[in-house]
Coordinates of C-alpha atoms in Angstrom, one line a residue:
M163 CA 79.2 117.5 32.7
P164 CA 76.7 115.0 34.1
K165 CA 75.9 112.0 31.9
V166 CA 72.5 112.1 30.3
K167 CA 70.6 108.8 30.6
K168 CA 69.0 107.8 27.4
R169 CA 65.3 106.9 27.5
S170 CA 63.1 105.3 24.9
T171 CA 60.1 107.1 23.6
L172 CA 58.4 103.9 22.5
P173 CA 55.9 102.4 25.1
Y174 CA 56.9 99.1 26.7
T175 CA 60.6 99.6 25.8
R176 CA 63.7 100.7 27.7
I177 CA 67.4 101.3 26.9
K178 CA 70.0 99.4 28.9
Q179 CA 73.7 99.7 28.3
G180 CA 72.9 101.3 24.9
K181 CA 70.7 98.4 23.8
L182 CA 66.9 98.6 23.2
Y183 CA 64.7 96.1 25.0
V184 CA 61.0 95.4 24.8
V185 CA 59.5 94.9 28.3
I186 CA 56.1 93.3 28.6
P187 CA 54.5 93.0 32.1
Y188 CA 52.4 89.9 32.8
R189 CA 50.7 88.4 35.8
V190 CA 51.3 85.0 37.5
G191 CA 48.8 84.5 40.2
D192 CA 49.0 87.6 42.5
R193 CA 52.4 88.6 41.3
W194 CA 53.4 90.8 38.4
K195 CA 56.5 89.9 36.3
Q196 CA 58.2 91.3 33.3
K197 CA 59.5 89.7 30.2
A198 CA 62.3 91.6 28.3
R199 CA 63.6 90.8 24.9
L200 CA 66.3 92.5 22.8
A201 CA 65.3 94.5 19.7
R202 CA 67.5 95.9 16.9
D203 CA 65.7 99.1 16.5
Q204 CA 62.2 100.7 17.1
A205 CA 60.7 99.0 14.0
H206 CA 61.9 95.6 15.2
A207 CA 60.8 96.4 18.7
L208 CA 57.2 96.7 17.5
Q209 CA 57.5 93.3 15.9
V210 CA 59.0 91.8 19.1
M211 CA 56.2 93.4 21.1
A212 CA 53.6 91.7 18.9
E213 CA 55.4 88.4 19.2
L214 CA 55.5 88.5 23.0
R215 CA 51.9 89.4 23.3
D216 CA 50.9 86.7 20.8
E217 CA 52.9 84.1 22.8
L218 CA 51.4 85.3 26.1
G219 CA 47.9 85.2 24.7
R220 CA 48.2 81.7 23.2
H221 CA 50.2 79.9 25.8
G222 CA 50.2 82.0 28.9
P223 CA 53.2 82.7 31.1
S224 CA 54.6 79.2 30.4
A225 CA 55.5 80.3 26.9
F226 CA 58.4 82.4 28.2
A227 CA 60.0 79.3 29.8
G228 CA 61.4 78.4 26.3
D229 CA 63.7 81.4 26.2
R230 CA 66.3 79.8 28.4
M231 CA 65.2 76.2 28.3
L232 CA 67.9 73.7 27.4
F233 CA 67.3 70.6 25.3
H234 CA 67.9 68.1 28.2
E235 CA 65.2 70.0 30.2
L236 CA 62.8 69.8 27.2
L237 CA 63.5 66.1 26.8
A238 CA 62.8 65.5 30.5
E239 CA 59.4 67.3 30.1
Y240 CA 58.6 65.2 27.0
R241 CA 59.5 61.9 28.6
R242 CA 57.4 62.6 31.7
A243 CA 54.4 63.2 29.3
H244 CA 55.3 60.2 27.1
P245 CA 56.8 57.4 29.3
G246 CA 57.7 54.0 28.0
T247 CA 59.8 54.8 24.9
P248 CA 63.2 52.9 24.9
D249 CA 66.2 54.9 25.9
W250 CA 68.0 54.2 22.7
Y251 CA 65.7 56.6 20.9
W252 CA 66.6 59.4 23.2
R253 CA 70.3 58.8 23.9
P254 CA 71.7 60.1 20.5
M255 CA 69.7 63.3 20.5
L256 CA 70.5 63.9 24.2
E257 CA 74.2 63.5 23.6
Y258 CA 74.1 65.9 20.6
F259 CA 71.8 68.7 21.8
R260 CA 72.1 68.3 25.6
E261 CA 73.1 71.9 26.6
R262 CA 71.7 73.7 23.6
Q263 CA 69.0 76.3 24.2
I264 CA 66.0 74.9 22.3
R265 CA 65.3 78.2 20.5
S266 CA 68.8 78.2 19.1
I267 CA 68.3 74.8 17.2
T268 CA 68.1 75.4 13.5
Y269 CA 67.5 73.4 10.4
A270 CA 71.2 73.2 9.7
D271 CA 71.7 71.7 13.2
L272 CA 69.2 69.0 12.4
K273 CA 70.8 68.3 9.1
Q274 CA 74.2 67.9 10.7
F275 CA 72.7 65.6 13.4
R276 CA 71.3 63.4 10.6
S277 CA 74.6 63.2 8.8
Q278 CA 76.4 62.3 12.0
R279 CA 73.9 59.5 12.9
A280 CA 74.1 58.1 9.3
A281 CA 77.9 58.0 9.6
T282 CA 77.9 56.4 13.0
P283 CA 78.1 52.6 12.9
K284 CA 75.9 50.4 15.1
R285 CA 77.1 50.2 18.7
F286 CA 77.6 46.4 19.0
S287 CA 77.8 45.0 15.5
G288 CA 79.8 47.8 13.9
E289 CA 77.6 47.6 10.8
A290 CA 76.5 50.6 8.9
R291 CA 73.4 52.3 10.3
K292 CA 70.4 51.9 8.1
A293 CA 68.4 54.8 6.7
A294 CA 65.3 53.5 8.5
T295 CA 67.0 53.7 11.9
V296 CA 68.1 57.3 11.3
N297 CA 64.6 58.2 10.2
R298 CA 63.1 56.7 13.4
E299 CA 65.5 58.8 15.5
L300 CA 64.6 61.9 13.5
E301 CA 60.9 61.2 13.9
H302 CA 61.3 61.1 17.7
L303 CA 63.4 64.3 17.6
R304 CA 60.7 66.0 15.6
A305 CA 58.0 64.8 18.1
V306 CA 60.0 66.4 20.9
L307 CA 60.3 69.8 19.1
L308 CA 56.6 69.7 18.1
Y309 CA 55.8 69.2 21.8
A310 CA 57.8 72.3 22.6
M311 CA 56.0 74.2 19.9
R312 CA 52.6 73.2 21.2
H313 CA 53.6 74.6 24.6
G314 CA 54.9 77.8 23.1
W315 CA 58.5 77.1 24.1
V316 CA 59.7 77.4 20.5
R317 CA 58.1 79.7 17.9
Y318 CA 58.5 77.4 14.9
N319 CA 59.5 73.8 14.1
P320 CA 63.0 73.9 12.6
F321 CA 62.2 70.7 10.6
A322 CA 59.9 72.8 8.5
A323 CA 62.6 75.3 7.5
G324 CA 64.0 73.3 4.6
P325 CA 63.5 70.2 2.4
P326 CA 62.3 67.1 4.3
L327 CA 65.0 65.5 6.4
I328 CA 63.0 62.3 6.9
T329 CA 63.1 60.6 3.5
K330 CA 61.3 57.3 3.4
G331 CA 62.5 56.7 -0.2
E332 CA 66.0 56.0 1.1
E333 CA 64.8 53.1 3.3
E334 CA 65.3 49.5 2.2
Q335 CA 61.9 48.2 1.2
R336 CA 61.1 44.8 2.7
S337 CA 59.0 42.4 0.6
R338 CA 59.0 39.5 3.0
V339 CA 55.5 38.1 3.6
P340 CA 54.8 34.9 5.5
T341 CA 53.4 32.2 3.2
P342 CA 50.3 30.2 4.2
E343 CA 52.7 27.2 4.7
E344 CA 55.0 29.2 7.0
E345 CA 52.0 30.5 8.9
E346 CA 50.7 26.9 9.5
R347 CA 54.2 25.8 10.7
F348 CA 54.6 28.8 12.9
L349 CA 51.2 28.5 14.6
A350 CA 51.9 24.8 15.2
Q351 CA 54.8 26.0 17.5
C352 CA 52.6 28.4 19.4
V353 CA 52.1 26.0 22.3
P354 CA 53.2 26.5 26.0
P355 CA 55.4 28.2 26.9
R356 CA 54.8 30.1 23.6
A357 CA 51.0 29.9 23.5
H358 CA 50.8 33.7 24.0
L359 CA 52.2 34.3 20.5
R360 CA 49.3 32.6 18.7
P361 CA 46.5 35.2 19.3
L362 CA 49.0 38.0 18.9
V363 CA 50.2 36.8 15.5
I364 CA 46.7 36.0 14.3
A365 CA 45.5 39.4 15.4
T366 CA 48.2 41.3 13.5
R367 CA 47.8 39.1 10.4
D368 CA 44.0 39.5 10.3
T369 CA 43.8 43.2 11.3
G370 CA 47.1 44.8 10.1
L371 CA 47.6 46.5 13.5
R372 CA 51.1 47.0 14.8
R373 CA 52.2 45.1 17.9
S374 CA 52.2 48.2 20.0
A375 CA 48.6 49.0 19.0
L376 CA 47.5 45.4 19.7
L377 CA 49.1 45.5 23.2
A378 CA 47.2 48.7 23.9
L379 CA 43.8 47.2 23.1
T380 CA 41.4 46.9 25.9
W381 CA 38.3 44.6 26.2
E382 CA 35.9 47.5 25.9
M383 CA 37.1 48.0 22.3
V384 CA 36.1 44.4 21.4
D385 CA 32.5 44.0 20.2
F386 CA 31.9 40.2 20.3
E387 CA 28.2 40.5 19.2
G388 CA 29.1 42.7 16.2
Q389 CA 32.4 40.8 15.6
L390 CA 34.2 44.1 15.5
I391 CA 37.2 45.8 17.1
R392 CA 36.4 49.5 17.6
I393 CA 39.5 51.5 17.1
P394 CA 40.1 54.7 19.2
K395 CA 41.8 57.8 17.9
G396 CA 45.5 58.3 18.7
N397 CA 49.0 57.9 17.4
L398 CA 49.0 54.2 17.9
Y399 CA 46.1 53.8 15.5
K400 CA 46.8 56.7 13.1
R401 CA 45.0 56.6 9.7
R402 CA 43.1 53.4 10.8
P403 CA 39.3 53.1 10.3
A404 CA 37.1 53.4 13.3
V405 CA 36.2 49.7 13.1
I406 CA 38.0 46.5 12.0
G407 CA 36.1 43.3 11.4
C408 CA 37.1 40.1 13.2
T409 CA 37.7 37.0 11.3
D410 CA 36.3 33.7 12.7
R411 CA 39.7 32.5 13.9
L412 CA 40.6 35.9 15.5
L413 CA 37.2 36.0 17.2
G414 CA 37.8 32.5 18.6
E415 CA 41.2 33.5 20.0
L416 CA 39.7 36.6 21.6
R417 CA 36.8 34.6 23.1
R418 CA 39.4 32.2 24.7
L419 CA 41.4 35.1 26.1
W420 CA 38.3 36.7 27.5
E421 CA 37.1 33.5 29.2
A422 CA 40.5 33.0 30.7
S423 CA 40.8 36.6 31.9
E424 CA 39.2 38.4 34.9
Q425 CA 36.7 39.9 32.4
D426 CA 37.5 43.5 33.2
P427 CA 36.4 45.7 30.3
A428 CA 39.2 48.2 31.1
A429 CA 41.9 45.5 31.1
R430 CA 44.3 44.9 28.2
V431 CA 43.3 42.2 25.7
F432 CA 46.8 40.7 25.5
G433 CA 47.8 41.5 29.1
E434 CA 51.4 42.2 29.9
V435 CA 53.2 40.3 27.2
K436 CA 56.8 40.0 28.1
G437 CA 59.8 38.2 26.6
W438 CA 57.9 37.9 23.3
K439 CA 61.1 38.5 21.2
R440 CA 62.8 35.4 22.6
S441 CA 59.6 33.3 22.2
Y442 CA 59.1 34.5 18.7
A443 CA 62.7 33.7 17.7
T444 CA 62.3 30.2 19.2
A445 CA 59.0 29.6 17.4
C446 CA 60.6 30.6 14.1
R447 CA 63.6 28.4 14.6
L448 CA 61.4 25.4 15.5
A449 CA 59.2 26.0 12.5
G450 CA 62.2 26.3 10.2
I451 CA 61.5 29.9 9.2
E452 CA 64.2 32.4 8.5
G453 CA 64.3 36.1 8.1
L454 CA 60.7 36.7 9.2
R455 CA 60.2 39.7 11.5
F456 CA 57.1 40.1 13.5
N457 CA 56.1 43.2 11.5
D458 CA 56.1 41.1 8.3
W459 CA 52.8 39.6 9.5
R460 CA 51.3 43.0 9.0
H461 CA 52.4 43.0 5.4
G462 CA 50.6 39.7 5.1
F463 CA 47.4 41.4 6.0
A464 CA 47.5 43.7 2.9
T465 CA 48.5 40.7 0.7
D466 CA 45.6 38.6 2.0
L467 CA 43.2 41.4 1.3
M468 CA 44.4 41.5 -2.3
E469 CA 44.1 37.7 -2.6
A470 CA 40.6 37.8 -1.1
N471 CA 39.6 40.3 -3.9
V472 CA 38.8 43.1 -1.4
P473 CA 38.6 46.3 -3.5
R474 CA 41.9 48.2 -3.6
H475 CA 40.6 51.5 -2.2
L476 CA 38.9 49.6 0.7
A477 CA 42.0 47.6 1.3
M478 CA 44.1 50.7 1.5
K479 CA 41.7 52.2 4.0
L480 CA 41.8 49.1 6.1
S481 CA 45.6 49.0 6.0
G482 CA 45.9 52.7 7.0
H483 CA 47.7 53.7 3.8
T484 CA 47.3 57.2 2.5
Q485 CA 48.2 57.0 -1.2
E486 CA 45.7 57.4 -4.0
A487 CA 44.0 60.2 -2.2
T488 CA 41.1 60.3 -4.6
H489 CA 40.0 56.8 -3.6
E490 CA 40.3 57.8 0.0
I491 CA 37.4 60.3 -0.4
Y492 CA 35.0 57.5 -1.3
A493 CA 36.2 54.8 1.1
N494 CA 34.4 55.2 4.4
I495 CA 34.7 52.1 6.6
D496 CA 31.5 51.4 8.5
D497 CA 30.4 48.3 10.4
R498 CA 28.9 46.7 7.3
L499 CA 32.1 47.1 5.2
A500 CA 34.4 46.0 8.1
I501 CA 32.3 42.8 8.4
Q502 CA 32.4 42.3 4.6
A503 CA 36.2 42.5 4.6
A504 CA 36.5 40.0 7.5
A505 CA 34.1 37.6 5.7
A506 CA 36.3 37.8 2.6
L507 CA 39.3 36.7 4.7
D508 CA 37.3 33.9 6.2
R509 CA 36.5 32.6 2.7
L510 CA 40.2 32.8 1.9
H511 CA 41.2 30.8 5.0
A512 CA 38.5 28.2 4.2
S513 CA 39.7 27.9 0.6
R514 CA 43.3 27.3 1.8
T515 CA 42.2 24.5 4.1
T516 CA 40.2 22.9 1.3
R517 CA 43.1 23.1 -1.2
S518 CA 45.5 21.5 1.4
A519 CA 43.1 18.7 2.1
E520 CA 42.6 17.7 -1.6
P521 CA 44.6 14.7 -2.8
E522 CA 47.2 15.2 -5.5
P523 CA 46.1 14.1 -9.0
A524 CA 47.5 10.8 -10.2
T525 CA 50.3 11.1 -12.7
G526 CA 50.1 7.6 -14.2
L527 CA 53.7 7.0 -13.4
V528 CA 54.8 3.8 -11.6
N529 CA 57.9 3.7 -9.4

């Protein structure tokens, strides 16, 4: 008796080797293609059909590239779109997920990856890996998966499928802030061949911007007449106000850099600063300063705002902090308030200079 071939009665479906598939035709240029996806039954087939049409409508044919995309292919796409990140951020996730299909990565996989990285000692020193280091790696992995989600290559972000995996509360909180005396000693060492450190340190101390954000600044963002730095939108400047006021000393450093430059508005303010880590370590050693990271100068910005009596909600906005959300609603940084904050810092700097110049009171004691 001849074998009867089973046919599906549901449109856009077919049965192959006893399994039900949803088949959606789509067009790429002048050619028609088909996308097939397995379904458990007819009810599930209707759901799959809706998902395929939604993916096709939102992301076009490129959405179907994610079905067979491997993690190392996704990472290559991401790195082409975001060049410049150090390899040590990518190496651990690439070694762990290299041949995995990106749509098969689950929350449990991410949790296991975090546990493995936390248990892996540092490569050269053999010391235990800090929670902050693991969090940075997870943040970059999350960025890669979000990139895939934006392109429709994955349907959801596995990081969102459970409790937060990136826990800032586990990180060791640094309270190191450079004192005015340390600042004076450090800047005294910012002479050739370390002169490039002076404007960079003053800029991060008086604006609170990260080193990466400062190195990305261009001259068209600097308003000499208004004494402002106009901040663009983007990840480097996330949660920052649109403008930051320049203190007198920062404005003087910027003017010197501008006069010594080719005066191209599109050029970077701090040029191509290279070898800064070695120069920074040398300056700290010569100044007799220990345990002071470059990022600690940013912490000094928030401390200086507090000492200068800048209102707390305004200081939080200037620092890019997001706590005390109620105050955030009322803190809108415009040109006037940015200049007011810079003027308060100028008064603080002037008061420090005055205090250091005053003679010590006589004690009445005779040696």
